[in-house]
Every structure is written in structure tokens, then in C-alpha cells.
Short mmCIF file of C-alpha atoms in Angstrom, two decimals:
data_model
loop_
_atom_site.label_atom_id
_atom_site.label_comp_id
_atom_site.label_asym_id
_atom_site.label_seq_id
_atom_site.Cartn_x
_atom_site.Cartn_y
_atom_site.Cartn_z
CA MET A 1 169.53 -133.88 23.68
CA ARG A 2 167.21 -136.86 24.06
CA SER A 3 165.46 -136.64 20.72
CA HIS A 4 168.02 -135.83 18.09
CA ARG A 5 170.24 -138.82 17.78
CA PHE A 6 170.36 -142.43 16.75
CA GLY A 7 172.76 -145.04 18.04
CA GLU A 8 175.73 -144.77 20.37
CA CYS A 9 177.08 -141.25 20.51
CA GLU A 10 180.73 -142.04 21.01
CA GLY A 11 183.21 -141.90 18.19
CA ASP A 12 184.38 -139.29 15.70
CA ALA A 13 182.51 -136.04 16.24
CA ARG A 14 185.01 -133.82 14.41
CA LEU A 15 182.51 -132.44 11.96
CA ALA A 16 181.84 -129.17 10.21
CA GLY A 17 179.19 -127.52 12.34
CA ILE A 18 176.90 -124.60 12.73
CA PRO A 19 178.12 -122.02 15.28
CA LEU A 20 176.01 -121.77 18.40
CA PRO A 21 174.42 -118.39 19.14
CA ASP A 22 176.60 -115.68 20.69
CA LEU A 23 177.59 -117.20 24.01
CA ASN A 24 178.26 -113.79 25.54
CA GLU A 25 174.59 -112.86 25.49
CA PRO A 26 173.16 -112.07 28.95
CA SER A 27 171.00 -115.20 29.09
CA MET A 28 174.02 -117.33 28.18
CA ALA A 29 176.35 -115.93 30.84
CA GLY A 30 179.07 -118.32 31.92
CA LEU A 31 178.96 -120.53 28.80
CA GLY A 32 182.06 -119.12 27.15
CA LYS A 33 182.98 -119.76 23.54
CA GLY A 34 184.34 -122.93 22.01
CA LEU A 35 181.30 -124.94 20.88
CA VAL A 36 179.60 -125.67 17.58
CA LEU A 37 176.28 -127.30 16.81
CA ALA A 38 176.89 -130.03 14.25
CA GLU A 39 174.35 -132.10 12.37
CA ARG A 40 174.62 -135.54 10.84
CA VAL A 41 171.98 -137.95 9.55
CA GLU A 42 172.80 -140.82 11.91
CA LYS A 43 173.23 -138.53 14.92
CA GLY A 44 170.99 -135.56 14.36
CA ARG A 45 172.09 -132.33 16.02
CA HIS A 46 174.90 -132.56 18.56
CA VAL A 47 177.36 -130.27 20.28
CA VAL A 48 181.08 -130.41 19.49
CA ALA A 49 184.00 -128.64 21.19
CA ASP A 50 186.23 -126.46 19.02
CA ARG A 51 188.63 -125.66 21.86
CA GLU A 52 190.04 -127.51 24.84
CA PHE A 53 188.09 -127.69 28.11
CA PRO A 54 190.04 -128.77 31.21
CA ALA A 55 188.56 -131.20 33.73
CA GLY A 56 186.01 -129.44 35.91
CA ALA A 57 185.34 -126.62 33.42
CA VAL A 58 181.77 -125.48 32.80
CA VAL A 59 181.20 -126.49 29.18
CA LEU A 60 177.57 -125.43 28.89
CA SER A 61 175.05 -123.82 31.22
CA GLN A 62 171.54 -122.47 30.93
CA ALA A 63 168.68 -121.26 33.08
CA PRO A 64 165.45 -123.17 32.36
CA TYR A 65 162.80 -121.97 29.96
CA GLN A 66 160.52 -123.05 32.81
CA ALA A 67 160.99 -125.13 35.96
CA VAL A 68 158.78 -126.25 38.83
CA LEU A 69 159.39 -127.80 42.22
CA HIS A 70 157.85 -131.10 43.23
CA ALA A 71 154.98 -130.46 45.64
CA ASP A 72 156.81 -132.01 48.61
CA HIS A 73 159.64 -129.47 48.24
CA VAL A 74 157.49 -126.35 47.85
CA THR A 75 157.34 -125.80 51.62
CA ARG A 76 161.14 -125.86 51.95
CA ARG A 77 162.43 -124.12 48.81
CA CYS A 78 161.93 -120.89 46.94
CA SER A 79 159.68 -121.52 43.95
CA TYR A 80 161.79 -119.21 41.78
CA CYS A 81 165.46 -119.86 42.58
CA LEU A 82 164.74 -123.34 44.05
CA ALA A 83 167.15 -122.68 46.95
CA PRO A 84 166.29 -124.05 50.42
CA SER A 85 165.37 -121.50 53.10
CA ASP A 86 164.01 -121.43 56.65
CA SER A 87 162.29 -118.07 56.12
CA LEU A 88 160.02 -118.34 53.11
CA MET A 89 157.10 -116.04 52.27
CA ARG A 90 153.96 -117.79 51.02
CA CYS A 91 151.80 -116.59 48.14
CA GLY A 92 148.74 -115.06 49.76
CA ARG A 93 146.37 -115.99 46.93
CA SER A 94 147.10 -119.63 46.08
CA LYS A 95 148.68 -120.50 49.47
CA PHE A 96 151.00 -122.74 47.45
CA ALA A 97 154.24 -121.17 46.23
CA LYS A 98 156.83 -119.80 48.63
CA TYR A 99 159.68 -117.35 48.03
CA CYS A 100 162.91 -116.36 49.72
CA SER A 101 162.47 -112.68 48.76
CA LYS A 102 159.95 -110.25 47.29
CA GLU A 103 162.19 -109.84 44.27
CA HIS A 104 162.01 -113.56 43.48
CA GLN A 105 158.25 -113.49 43.97
CA ARG A 106 158.05 -110.60 41.49
CA LEU A 107 160.24 -112.41 38.97
CA ASP A 108 158.24 -115.62 39.23
CA TRP A 109 154.96 -113.72 38.91
CA GLY A 110 156.13 -112.36 35.57
CA SER A 111 157.56 -115.71 34.48
CA GLY A 112 154.33 -117.67 34.66
CA TYR A 113 153.15 -117.83 38.25
CA LYS A 114 150.52 -115.14 37.62
CA GLU A 115 148.55 -117.60 35.48
CA GLU A 116 149.51 -120.60 37.60
CA CYS A 117 148.26 -118.90 40.76
CA GLU A 118 144.75 -118.56 39.32
CA ALA A 119 144.79 -122.13 38.02
CA LEU A 120 145.88 -123.48 41.39
CA ARG A 121 143.06 -121.57 43.10
CA ARG A 122 140.54 -123.09 40.69
CA CYS A 123 141.63 -126.68 41.30
CA ALA A 124 142.42 -126.38 45.04
CA PRO A 125 142.93 -128.42 47.14
CA ARG A 126 144.20 -130.71 44.36
CA ILE A 127 147.69 -130.07 42.99
CA PRO A 128 148.50 -131.24 39.44
CA THR A 129 151.59 -133.34 38.79
CA PRO A 130 154.91 -131.49 38.23
CA THR A 131 154.85 -132.39 34.51
CA ILE A 132 151.39 -130.84 34.02
CA ARG A 133 152.37 -127.73 36.00
CA LEU A 134 155.55 -127.37 33.94
CA LEU A 135 153.74 -127.80 30.62
CA ALA A 136 151.09 -125.26 31.58
CA ARG A 137 153.76 -122.69 32.51
CA VAL A 138 155.51 -123.28 29.17
CA LEU A 139 152.28 -122.69 27.26
CA TRP A 140 151.35 -119.61 29.28
CA LYS A 141 154.81 -118.19 28.60
CA LYS A 142 154.37 -118.88 24.89
CA VAL A 143 151.02 -117.02 24.78
CA ARG A 144 152.38 -114.12 26.80
CA ALA A 145 155.44 -113.76 24.54
CA SER A 146 153.33 -113.79 21.36
CA SER A 147 150.79 -111.30 22.72
CA THR A 148 153.41 -108.82 23.91
CA GLU A 149 155.74 -109.43 20.96
CA ASP A 150 158.57 -109.83 23.43
CA ASN A 151 161.81 -111.07 21.94
CA PRO A 152 163.83 -113.43 24.12
CA LEU A 153 167.41 -112.49 24.93
CA SER A 154 168.55 -115.58 23.07
CA GLU A 155 167.06 -117.76 20.38
CA TRP A 156 167.67 -120.69 22.75
CA SER A 157 165.26 -119.11 25.24
CA SER A 158 162.31 -119.14 22.84
CA PHE A 159 159.37 -121.51 22.63
CA GLU A 160 160.30 -122.29 19.02
CA LYS A 161 163.30 -124.29 20.26
CA ILE A 162 161.02 -126.41 22.46
CA ASP A 163 158.47 -126.78 19.69
CA GLY A 164 161.25 -127.99 17.39
CA LEU A 165 162.11 -130.98 19.57
CA LEU A 166 161.03 -134.41 18.32
CA HIS A 167 158.03 -136.11 19.91
CA HIS A 168 158.49 -139.63 18.45
CA TRP A 169 154.71 -140.04 18.55
CA GLU A 170 154.79 -142.70 15.86
CA LYS A 171 157.11 -144.84 18.01
CA LEU A 172 154.96 -144.70 21.14
CA SER A 173 152.78 -147.60 22.24
CA ASP A 174 149.02 -147.13 22.16
CA GLU A 175 149.04 -147.19 25.94
CA ARG A 176 151.51 -144.29 26.19
CA LYS A 177 149.60 -142.33 23.53
CA GLN A 178 146.44 -142.77 25.57
CA THR A 179 148.24 -141.67 28.75
CA PHE A 180 149.58 -138.51 27.09
CA THR A 181 146.14 -137.72 25.64
CA GLN A 182 144.49 -138.09 29.05
CA MET A 183 147.18 -135.89 30.60
CA ALA A 184 146.59 -133.34 27.84
CA VAL A 185 142.89 -133.14 28.71
CA VAL A 186 143.77 -132.59 32.38
CA THR A 187 146.35 -129.95 31.44
CA ARG A 188 143.87 -128.03 29.32
CA GLU A 189 141.26 -128.06 32.08
CA TYR A 190 143.90 -126.94 34.58
CA MET A 191 144.91 -124.05 32.34
CA TYR A 192 141.51 -122.84 31.22
CA GLY A 193 138.93 -124.36 33.52
CA LEU A 194 136.03 -126.36 32.07
CA SER A 195 135.27 -123.86 29.29
CA SER A 196 135.30 -125.58 25.92
CA GLU A 197 135.85 -122.35 23.96
CA VAL A 198 139.03 -120.54 24.92
CA GLU A 199 140.60 -117.71 22.99
CA ASN A 200 144.19 -118.64 22.01
CA GLY A 201 143.60 -121.99 23.66
CA VAL A 202 145.90 -124.88 22.79
CA SER A 203 144.30 -128.06 21.48
CA VAL A 204 144.46 -131.40 23.26
CA LYS A 205 146.47 -132.80 20.34
CA GLU A 206 149.10 -130.05 20.59
CA ILE A 207 149.41 -130.59 24.34
CA ALA A 208 149.73 -134.36 23.92
CA PHE A 209 152.56 -133.90 21.41
CA LEU A 210 154.31 -131.50 23.80
CA LEU A 211 154.00 -134.06 26.58
CA ALA A 212 155.69 -136.61 24.33
CA LYS A 213 158.49 -134.10 23.70
CA PHE A 214 158.82 -133.44 27.43
CA ALA A 215 159.04 -137.16 28.16
CA CYS A 216 162.40 -137.41 26.40
CA ASN A 217 163.72 -133.88 26.90
CA ASN A 218 162.89 -132.69 30.42
CA HIS A 219 165.63 -132.64 33.03
CA THR A 220 164.99 -133.91 36.53
CA ILE A 221 166.31 -131.19 38.85
CA CYS A 222 168.38 -132.46 41.78
CA ASP A 223 170.08 -130.89 44.75
CA GLU A 224 173.83 -131.28 45.26
CA GLU A 225 173.28 -134.68 46.89
CA LEU A 226 171.33 -135.91 43.83
CA ARG A 227 167.94 -135.84 45.58
CA VAL A 228 165.12 -135.03 43.15
CA ILE A 229 163.46 -131.68 43.86
CA GLY A 230 161.80 -130.68 40.59
CA VAL A 231 161.70 -130.76 36.81
CA GLY A 232 162.64 -128.26 34.08
CA ILE A 233 163.08 -127.80 30.34
CA TYR A 234 166.43 -126.48 29.03
CA PRO A 235 166.25 -126.04 25.22
CA LEU A 236 169.97 -125.51 24.55
CA LEU A 237 171.10 -128.41 26.72
CA CYS A 238 168.64 -130.69 24.90
CA MET A 239 171.16 -130.68 22.05
CA VAL A 240 173.71 -132.72 24.04
CA ASN A 241 173.74 -136.43 23.27
CA HIS A 242 173.97 -139.53 25.43
CA SER A 243 177.05 -141.67 25.91
CA CYS A 244 177.62 -144.64 28.20
CA ALA A 245 181.11 -143.15 28.73
CA PRO A 246 180.23 -139.43 28.99
CA ASN A 247 182.75 -136.62 29.16
CA CYS A 248 180.43 -134.27 31.08
CA ILE A 249 178.21 -134.46 34.13
CA GLN A 250 175.15 -132.45 35.11
CA VAL A 251 175.43 -130.08 38.07
CA PHE A 252 172.54 -127.90 39.24
CA ARG A 253 173.23 -124.51 40.78
CA GLY A 254 169.74 -123.65 41.96
CA ARG A 255 167.62 -123.48 38.82
CA LYS A 256 170.60 -123.20 36.46
CA LEU A 257 171.95 -126.40 34.95
CA GLU A 258 175.66 -126.76 34.16
CA PHE A 259 177.45 -129.42 32.15
CA ARG A 260 180.96 -129.80 33.59
CA ALA A 261 183.88 -131.67 32.05
CA LEU A 262 184.75 -134.97 33.76
CA HIS A 263 188.17 -134.97 32.11
CA LYS A 264 190.00 -132.93 29.51
CA ILE A 265 187.91 -132.38 26.37
CA SER A 266 189.89 -131.78 23.18
CA PRO A 267 188.88 -129.78 20.10
CA GLY A 268 186.65 -131.96 17.93
CA ASP A 269 185.29 -134.06 20.82
CA GLU A 270 181.53 -134.37 21.04
CA ILE A 271 180.02 -133.13 24.29
CA THR A 272 178.09 -135.99 25.95
CA ILE A 273 176.29 -136.83 29.16
CA SER A 274 174.58 -140.00 30.36
CA TYR A 275 170.79 -139.99 30.23
CA VAL A 276 170.49 -143.01 32.52
CA ASP A 277 172.11 -144.28 35.69
CA LEU A 278 175.25 -146.21 34.82
CA MET A 279 174.69 -148.66 37.69
CA ALA A 280 173.15 -151.08 35.20
CA THR A 281 174.16 -153.63 32.60
CA ARG A 282 174.44 -152.62 28.96
CA PHE A 283 171.30 -154.63 28.22
CA GLU A 284 169.32 -152.63 30.79
CA ARG A 285 170.66 -149.27 29.60
CA ARG A 286 169.85 -150.20 26.01
CA GLN A 287 166.27 -151.16 26.89
CA GLN A 288 165.74 -148.01 28.97
CA LEU A 289 167.10 -145.74 26.24
CA LEU A 290 165.00 -147.48 23.59
CA SER A 291 161.88 -147.16 25.70
CA ASN A 292 162.31 -143.59 26.95
CA TYR A 293 164.47 -141.87 24.32
CA HIS A 294 163.83 -143.94 21.20
CA PHE A 295 167.39 -144.71 20.07
CA ASP A 296 169.56 -147.81 20.14
CA ILE A 297 173.11 -147.63 21.52
CA ASP A 298 173.98 -150.78 19.58
CA LEU A 299 172.54 -149.67 16.25
CA SER A 300 175.87 -148.41 14.86
CA THR A 301 177.61 -151.71 15.61
CA HIS A 302 175.03 -153.79 13.73
CA SER A 303 175.24 -156.24 16.62
CA GLN A 304 171.61 -156.84 17.30
CA ASP A 305 170.78 -159.52 19.82
CA SER A 306 171.10 -162.87 18.10
CA HIS A 307 168.42 -164.58 20.19
CA PRO A 308 170.42 -167.80 20.71
CA PRO A 309 168.60 -171.07 21.33
CA GLN A 310 167.02 -171.19 24.75
CA LYS A 311 165.01 -173.44 26.97
CA VAL A 312 162.12 -172.07 28.99
CA PHE A 313 160.82 -173.61 32.20
CA SER A 314 158.00 -172.62 34.52
CA ILE A 315 159.18 -172.23 38.13
CA ASP A 316 155.82 -171.15 39.52
CA PRO A 317 152.73 -169.40 38.10
CA HIS A 318 154.57 -166.05 38.13
CA THR A 319 158.18 -167.04 37.35
CA LYS A 320 159.92 -168.45 34.27
CA LEU A 321 163.49 -169.64 33.85
CA ARG A 322 165.23 -169.02 30.52
CA ILE A 323 168.46 -170.95 29.96
CA PHE A 324 170.38 -169.71 26.92
CA GLU A 325 172.52 -172.25 25.14
CA GLY A 326 176.16 -171.62 24.28
CA LYS A 327 179.03 -170.07 26.20
CA GLY A 328 178.35 -166.38 25.53
CA ALA A 329 175.74 -163.95 26.81
CA PRO A 330 172.52 -163.67 24.75
CA HIS A 331 173.13 -159.95 24.23
CA ARG A 332 176.07 -157.57 23.92
CA GLN A 333 177.93 -156.94 27.18
CA ASP A 334 180.38 -154.36 28.48
CA THR A 335 183.43 -155.57 30.39
CA ILE A 336 181.96 -154.87 33.84
CA ASP A 337 178.75 -156.71 32.96
CA GLN A 338 180.53 -159.98 33.67
CA LEU A 339 180.89 -158.84 37.29
CA LEU A 340 177.40 -157.30 37.51
CA THR A 341 175.82 -160.61 36.40
CA GLY A 342 178.49 -163.09 37.49
CA VAL A 343 178.48 -165.87 40.08
CA GLU A 344 181.08 -167.35 42.39
CA ILE A 345 181.79 -171.07 42.57
CA SER A 346 183.37 -172.31 45.77
CA SER A 347 185.11 -175.21 44.02
CA GLY A 348 187.78 -172.69 43.08
CA GLY A 349 189.71 -171.80 39.96
CA ASN A 350 188.33 -169.61 37.21
CA GLU A 351 185.48 -171.95 36.42
CA CYS A 352 182.90 -169.29 37.32
CA ARG A 353 183.97 -167.09 34.41
CA GLY A 354 181.29 -166.86 31.76
CA TYR A 355 178.36 -167.97 33.90
CA GLY A 356 175.78 -165.20 34.04
CA VAL A 357 172.43 -164.79 35.76
CA ALA A 358 169.97 -161.88 35.80
CA ILE A 359 166.53 -161.24 37.27
CA ARG A 360 164.07 -159.39 35.07
CA GLU A 361 160.58 -158.19 35.81
CA GLY A 362 157.99 -159.27 33.31
CA GLY A 363 156.78 -157.01 30.54
CA CYS A 364 159.46 -154.31 30.65
CA GLN A 365 162.76 -156.07 29.87
CA GLU A 366 164.30 -153.91 32.56
CA GLY A 367 166.68 -155.22 35.20
CA LEU A 368 165.07 -155.68 38.59
CA CYS A 369 164.25 -152.33 40.19
CA GLY A 370 165.53 -150.19 37.36
CA ASP A 371 163.92 -146.75 37.14
CA ASP A 372 161.10 -147.91 34.88
CA ALA A 373 160.59 -151.40 36.24
CA ASN A 374 157.09 -152.66 35.64
CA SER A 375 155.80 -154.27 38.80
CA THR A 376 153.52 -156.76 37.13
CA GLY A 377 154.43 -159.48 39.62
CA PHE A 378 155.87 -161.65 36.84
CA LEU A 379 159.59 -162.50 36.94
CA GLU A 380 162.03 -164.13 34.56
CA ILE A 381 165.37 -165.62 35.59
CA HIS A 382 167.90 -165.59 32.73
CA MET A 383 170.95 -167.87 32.80
CA TRP A 384 173.71 -168.11 30.21
CA GLY A 385 177.27 -169.41 29.87
CA GLY A 386 176.78 -173.18 29.75
CA TRP A 387 174.96 -173.88 33.03
CA GLU A 388 173.38 -177.10 31.74
CA GLN A 389 176.79 -178.59 31.02
CA ARG A 390 177.58 -178.57 34.73
CA TRP A 391 174.30 -178.63 36.67
CA GLY A 392 171.18 -180.70 36.23
CA ARG A 393 167.84 -179.22 35.28
CA ALA A 394 166.34 -179.80 38.75
CA GLU A 395 169.23 -177.96 40.43
CA LEU A 396 168.97 -175.04 38.00
CA LYS A 397 165.24 -174.72 38.65
CA SER A 398 165.98 -174.77 42.40
CA MET A 399 168.47 -171.91 41.97
CA ALA A 400 165.93 -169.94 39.94
CA SER A 401 163.27 -170.52 42.60
CA LYS A 402 165.57 -169.13 45.29
CA LEU A 403 166.40 -166.05 43.18
CA SER A 404 162.71 -165.47 42.53
CA HIS A 405 161.98 -165.70 46.26
CA TRP A 406 164.69 -163.15 47.07
CA ALA A 407 163.47 -160.81 44.34
CA ARG A 408 159.89 -160.87 45.62
CA LEU A 409 161.06 -160.24 49.17
CA PHE A 410 163.07 -157.28 47.91
CA LEU A 411 160.15 -155.76 46.02
CA GLU A 412 157.92 -156.12 49.06
CA ALA A 413 160.58 -154.61 51.35
CA GLU A 414 160.95 -151.65 48.96
CA ARG A 415 157.20 -151.07 49.12
CA MET A 416 157.34 -151.10 52.91
CA ALA A 417 160.14 -148.54 52.93
CA LYS A 418 158.36 -146.28 50.43
CA GLY A 419 155.27 -146.52 52.61
CA GLY A 420 157.16 -144.64 55.32
CA ASP A 421 157.77 -147.43 57.84
CA MET A 422 161.55 -147.23 57.85
CA SER A 423 162.10 -149.58 60.79
CA VAL A 424 160.12 -152.37 59.16
CA GLY A 425 161.80 -151.59 55.84
CA VAL A 426 165.29 -151.89 57.34
CA VAL A 427 164.49 -155.28 58.88
CA ALA A 428 162.99 -156.61 55.63
CA LEU A 429 165.77 -155.27 53.41
CA GLU A 430 168.49 -156.55 55.71
CA ARG A 431 166.95 -160.01 55.53
CA VAL A 432 167.10 -159.98 51.72
CA TYR A 433 170.62 -158.55 51.80
CA ARG A 434 171.84 -161.37 54.05
CA ASP A 435 169.93 -163.98 52.04
CA SER A 436 171.50 -162.81 48.76
CA MET A 437 174.94 -163.64 50.17
CA GLU A 438 173.95 -167.27 50.70
CA ASN A 439 174.57 -170.06 48.21
CA LEU A 440 172.14 -170.65 45.40
CA SER A 441 173.18 -174.29 45.53
CA GLU A 442 175.86 -176.25 47.31
CA ASN A 443 178.76 -174.35 45.74
CA VAL A 444 177.24 -171.44 43.76
CA SER A 445 176.47 -167.91 44.96
CA LEU A 446 175.95 -164.49 43.40
CA GLY A 447 179.18 -162.56 42.90
CA ASP A 448 179.95 -159.84 45.44
CA LYS A 449 179.37 -157.20 42.72
CA HIS A 450 176.23 -158.78 41.30
CA LEU A 451 173.68 -156.13 40.39
CA PHE A 452 170.89 -157.70 42.43
CA ARG A 453 173.01 -157.62 45.59
CA CYS A 454 174.05 -154.04 44.82
CA ARG A 455 170.46 -152.85 44.36
CA VAL A 456 169.32 -154.54 47.56
CA GLY A 457 172.30 -152.91 49.30
CA LEU A 458 171.44 -149.47 47.92
CA GLY A 459 167.84 -149.83 49.11
CA LEU A 460 169.00 -150.95 52.55
CA LEU A 461 171.56 -148.14 52.83
CA LYS A 462 169.01 -145.44 51.98
CA CYS A 463 166.43 -146.91 54.35
CA ALA A 464 168.93 -147.23 57.23
CA ILE A 465 170.10 -143.64 56.75
CA ASP A 466 166.52 -142.34 56.61
CA GLU A 467 165.70 -144.29 59.77
CA GLY A 468 168.70 -142.69 61.51
CA LYS A 469 169.29 -145.47 64.05
CA ASN A 470 171.30 -148.42 62.75
CA TRP A 471 174.48 -146.65 61.67
CA LYS A 472 176.70 -149.70 62.01
CA LEU A 473 174.51 -151.53 59.49
CA ALA A 474 174.57 -148.52 57.17
CA LEU A 475 178.35 -148.37 57.45
CA GLU A 476 178.72 -152.08 56.66
CA VAL A 477 176.62 -151.76 53.51
CA ALA A 478 178.34 -148.53 52.43
CA ARG A 479 181.71 -150.30 52.71
CA ASP A 480 180.41 -153.24 50.67
CA LEU A 481 179.15 -150.93 47.92
CA ALA A 482 182.25 -148.71 47.64
CA PRO A 483 184.17 -151.07 45.26
CA VAL A 484 181.10 -151.32 43.02
CA PHE A 485 180.75 -147.52 42.82
CA GLU A 486 184.47 -147.24 41.99
CA MET A 487 184.06 -149.85 39.25
CA VAL A 488 180.92 -148.39 37.65
CA TYR A 489 181.41 -144.63 37.86
CA SER A 490 184.22 -142.59 36.31
CA GLY A 491 186.62 -140.39 38.25
CA GLY A 492 184.62 -137.19 38.69
CA SER A 493 181.16 -138.71 38.96
CA PRO A 494 179.03 -137.17 41.71
CA ASN A 495 177.55 -140.62 42.40
CA LEU A 496 180.98 -141.91 43.38
CA GLY A 497 182.05 -138.76 45.22
CA LEU A 498 178.85 -138.53 47.26
CA HIS A 499 178.99 -142.22 48.21
CA LEU A 500 182.57 -141.82 49.45
CA ALA A 501 181.60 -138.62 51.30
CA GLY A 502 178.74 -140.44 53.01
CA LEU A 503 181.06 -143.32 53.86
CA ALA A 504 183.52 -140.87 55.45
CA LYS A 505 180.77 -139.38 57.62
CA MET A 506 179.62 -142.81 58.79
CA GLU A 507 183.18 -143.96 59.54
CA VAL A 508 183.68 -140.91 61.77
CA PHE A 509 180.27 -141.28 63.40
CA CYS A 510 181.04 -144.91 64.24
CA GLY A 511 184.42 -143.99 65.72
CA ASP A 512 187.00 -144.92 63.06
CA ALA A 513 188.89 -141.72 62.28
CA GLU A 514 191.57 -143.51 60.28
CA LYS A 515 189.09 -145.03 57.82
CA GLY A 516 187.12 -141.79 57.87
CA LEU A 517 190.21 -139.88 56.78
CA LEU A 518 190.90 -142.35 53.97
CA ALA A 519 187.31 -142.14 52.66
CA ALA A 520 187.31 -138.33 52.94
CA GLU A 521 190.53 -138.05 50.91
CA LYS A 522 189.10 -140.36 48.24
CA ALA A 523 185.91 -138.30 48.15
CA MET A 524 187.89 -135.07 47.74
CA ASP A 525 189.89 -136.54 44.86
CA VAL A 526 186.61 -137.24 43.05
CA LEU A 527 184.63 -134.13 43.99
CA LYS A 528 187.44 -131.66 43.23
CA ILE A 529 187.08 -132.40 39.51
CA ALA A 530 183.63 -130.88 39.08
CA HIS A 531 182.34 -130.04 42.56
CA SER A 532 185.19 -128.09 44.12
CA ASP A 533 183.03 -124.97 44.61
CA LEU A 534 179.97 -126.74 46.03
CA PRO A 535 179.08 -126.94 49.77
CA VAL A 536 179.52 -130.73 49.84
CA MET A 537 183.25 -130.22 49.20
CA GLU A 538 183.52 -127.95 52.24
CA GLU A 539 181.83 -130.59 54.37
CA VAL A 540 184.28 -133.27 53.23
CA ARG A 541 187.21 -130.93 53.96
CA ARG A 542 185.84 -130.44 57.46
CA ILE A 543 185.59 -134.20 57.98
CA ARG A 544 189.17 -134.65 56.80
CA TYR A 545 190.38 -131.91 59.16
CA GLU A 546 188.54 -133.41 62.15
CA CYS A 547 189.96 -136.87 61.40
CA GLU A 548 193.49 -135.48 61.12
CA GLN A 549 193.13 -133.66 64.44
CA GLU A 550 191.81 -136.76 66.19
CA LEU A 551 194.60 -138.97 64.83
CA ARG A 552 197.22 -136.45 65.97
CA SER A 553 195.87 -136.23 69.52
#
């Protein structure tokens, strides 16, 4: 996964392949048979089904070669199994790691914490980043395996499989190369102290290349509600490619990662997941995948952006307006992109079709507030679809100025919320949310599914829930966002199921059992596909039961 393919990964994957290792080996428990590892020049290595998998089936699963918790979760979760617990035992030496049992402490000690404990004591009270801690544990495990001549239970549990991943160093910018090199120096000092001569020590260059491999192959570990708790490296699962219409989703069961079928997978189908959040336009996903994973989803179509004629205007010292000529978008779009970038025109009819507008932060080509947005303070407003044929230049610049103002308010409100002041964050985000519903001009407004409105709504919903006071506001926003989630995410997506489950809880909390029942039933229809055995499903069943009882009384 993440470093073995080029171009979009959908299409004919019925290829002669190389059988995967024996899937009945102890370290591969629960995988089952029915997969082959194929290889093709334009795709690289990829996993293909040679039997049918029903919706919800576990297609692939693996425990990590190594995994670490984020520092803010160490106090609440076992450092070995990653499960939450109210009765954790703390490591007496480093005072850092905590465990739910002595057995898990023993297992973690032999899996890399022995060396990490000493390193943490040396650098206390500072704690390295999760990526540096993970890399150090991987390298310690490599040295230990070579010195003891231990053979892993499976070839997919060996360091050689990690070392064989691609680093794409030649494609990295000088800035990223410098960042990885600096991180490599810190990693080496963390592992070995300040000694310049270390027996079996790994060079800075080797560590920097491993960091580049980790950047496009690590998995962010999440709990069942998709909250980030850690990071891990899963060599076998790195073979699975990206698709913008995936047939599998990622589900974590503690430290183990499972790929579950979203719908029936037939023999010959390639196994795919999505590397990026699908709540984005195709342009944004393409840019994010190019930047982080070094492949182009549009490469196979030979439909590179045509860079149509455009006019560029300065709105203020930090904002530019780009108006693209012609009726079409300046880049390839998916069907839903017309709604994610569309506007509404109050003069009626279908005249709003084709008009598109997007807000982009300068320097990163990423949609506003995407995962890797670069907060340089510079914004660009992009318009396409023939705006100049209907509105004058002064009116278009006025619209762009208003969008820029909303975007800056949103970025500032997000910073407030991340700073921990939820009450101030809610007020600021609600202001932007209400503003974004207003007209850009006399008869033009953003569409109700426009991505900017959705992202402001998502920020407001999270902040309101974290604040735990304004539930009516949270419910209003959750209702507004439900149609967008249903449009963007496929049937068994946890993003959709969890949003509907949260909506059901808020409906009940605010006193509407009938709507709560409807949302709970929708959530169950989604979650049953791949989450039927997870605790969140039991909670939704309970909500449905309580709503039914209340409506009967």
C-alpha cells in the first residue's frame, strides 16, 4: 500500500499473481485464504481476491510490526494492546507506559519497550513524537532479531518487508528532505544518546530513508469512533492500493488492523481502501495523494489539467481571485463535485448549474482545511463556469472578498477551538456557519452541500459536542450535514454510520424519539455491514430500543 502503485487503482485487476504466504500461520490468524499478490508495471504490487468475500467479511488483518500510542492517550490506554482501561499499571522505570496486565507489560518489554524505556529515561521529561518513537522501536526490533537470529512467524512480520517499501526520496522537495534528515538526527540521539560511535548503530541516512517510507506507509490508529490514538506499521497491509471508490474499509480491533468488505467482492477484484478522506473534491484528493503518496489518480486517463485561460485579480494583499474562462471546470471533476463546489441562484431555474467556486490556501493547492492545508495566510478564490458572462468584474471581486473574509474567520475560529477554549470556539464557528448561508451577492449563495459550508459545519459540530452545552445547535448542524455524508460516503462507511449514530443520540437527548428512532435505524443499516460486532452497534441498538419504548408509551 501507499508506495507501490501509479495512477487510479480501479479497473481490471484479474491478473496472474503470486500467492500470499500461508494465511493459516499463527501470526496471520483470521485472514483466511482467497488472496493473491499480483504485480504490474503501472500498478506495482497489489492484492487481488481469488474467491468471493461477502459484505462485512474480514478480507485481510494483521497485528503491527510495531505500534505506539500518542502521548495524550498513554495515561488512558494499555501501551501494548491499546485498549482503554481505568486500572492501568505504570512502568516504574520510565514512568511513561501503562499496561492493563502484567502479561501485556511482559510482552511489550520483549517487543521493544525494554530499549524504549531506557531511551525515555535519558530524554525525560521530553517525549519524542510518535513517529520517532515508532521508528526507534522498529530499528531496535531489527537489531534484536538479527542478534538472536530469531525467525519471524511470517515473512510479512520481518523487517525486510518494511525495508522493501519505496521511499520516493527523489520525488521529495528539498524542504521535506531536510525535515526527514533533522528528524533522523533526533531519532539517532534518542536511540543511542549523544555517543557518535555506536556498535550496530544505524546511520542518519538510513533513518531518513525509513522516515520517508513511513510517511507514505504508516497507518494512523483510530478507536471505533475514528478518533486518532496512535500510529503503526503493518507490512502486509501496505500492499493494498488506494481507490476513490474502495471496496474495503479499515477497522481497528485494539492493535490489530482489519480490512473489511464494504460490499460483495468477486474473484478477480482488486482489494482497495481509500488513503484519504472522501469528504473532498477530486482535485483535492488528487493533490493530497500526489503530495503524500506520490501517485496520480488521473494518470491512467491521460486527462491532465488543461490549464484553461484565466484572469487573475488581487482582492487584498493576501487574496487573489482566479476566474477560469469557458463553461467547464479547470480540472477533472467527479459527479458530486458539482454539488461540493456549486452555488445557488435565487432567480430560479437551472441557471446555477456549471458555476463553481472553491477556496484554496496558498502554497499547497489543498482545499481549505484539508488535512495538509498550509496556513500561510494566503488565499485564492477560484471561479469557473462562465461567471463573467453574467456578473461584472466588480461584483465578482466583491463575492471573492466576502468568501475570503469567511475563510479567514473560519481559520481563526479553528485555532481558538484547538487552543482549548471551546465556548469561544463555538461562538466564532457559529458566526461563520451562519455567515456562509448568506448571499454572496444579491441573488447568489453557496450551495447547501458546498464543501466550505460542510467543513465549517464539521468544525462547529465537533466543538459544540466537546463543549457539551449547546446540544440544540449541535443537533441542527448534524441534521444539516447528514445529506452530505449520505452523498459522499458509501453504504458501509464508518464515517456515515458514526454520524448517523451521533445524530440519533442527539435527537433523543433533545427530546425527539421519533427522529431518534429513524436516525438509529439508518445508522444500524450502515454499521451492520462491517461493524456489527463492535460496541458502537450495541449502543445504537440500545438507542433504538429506548425510542421504540418511548413511542409505545
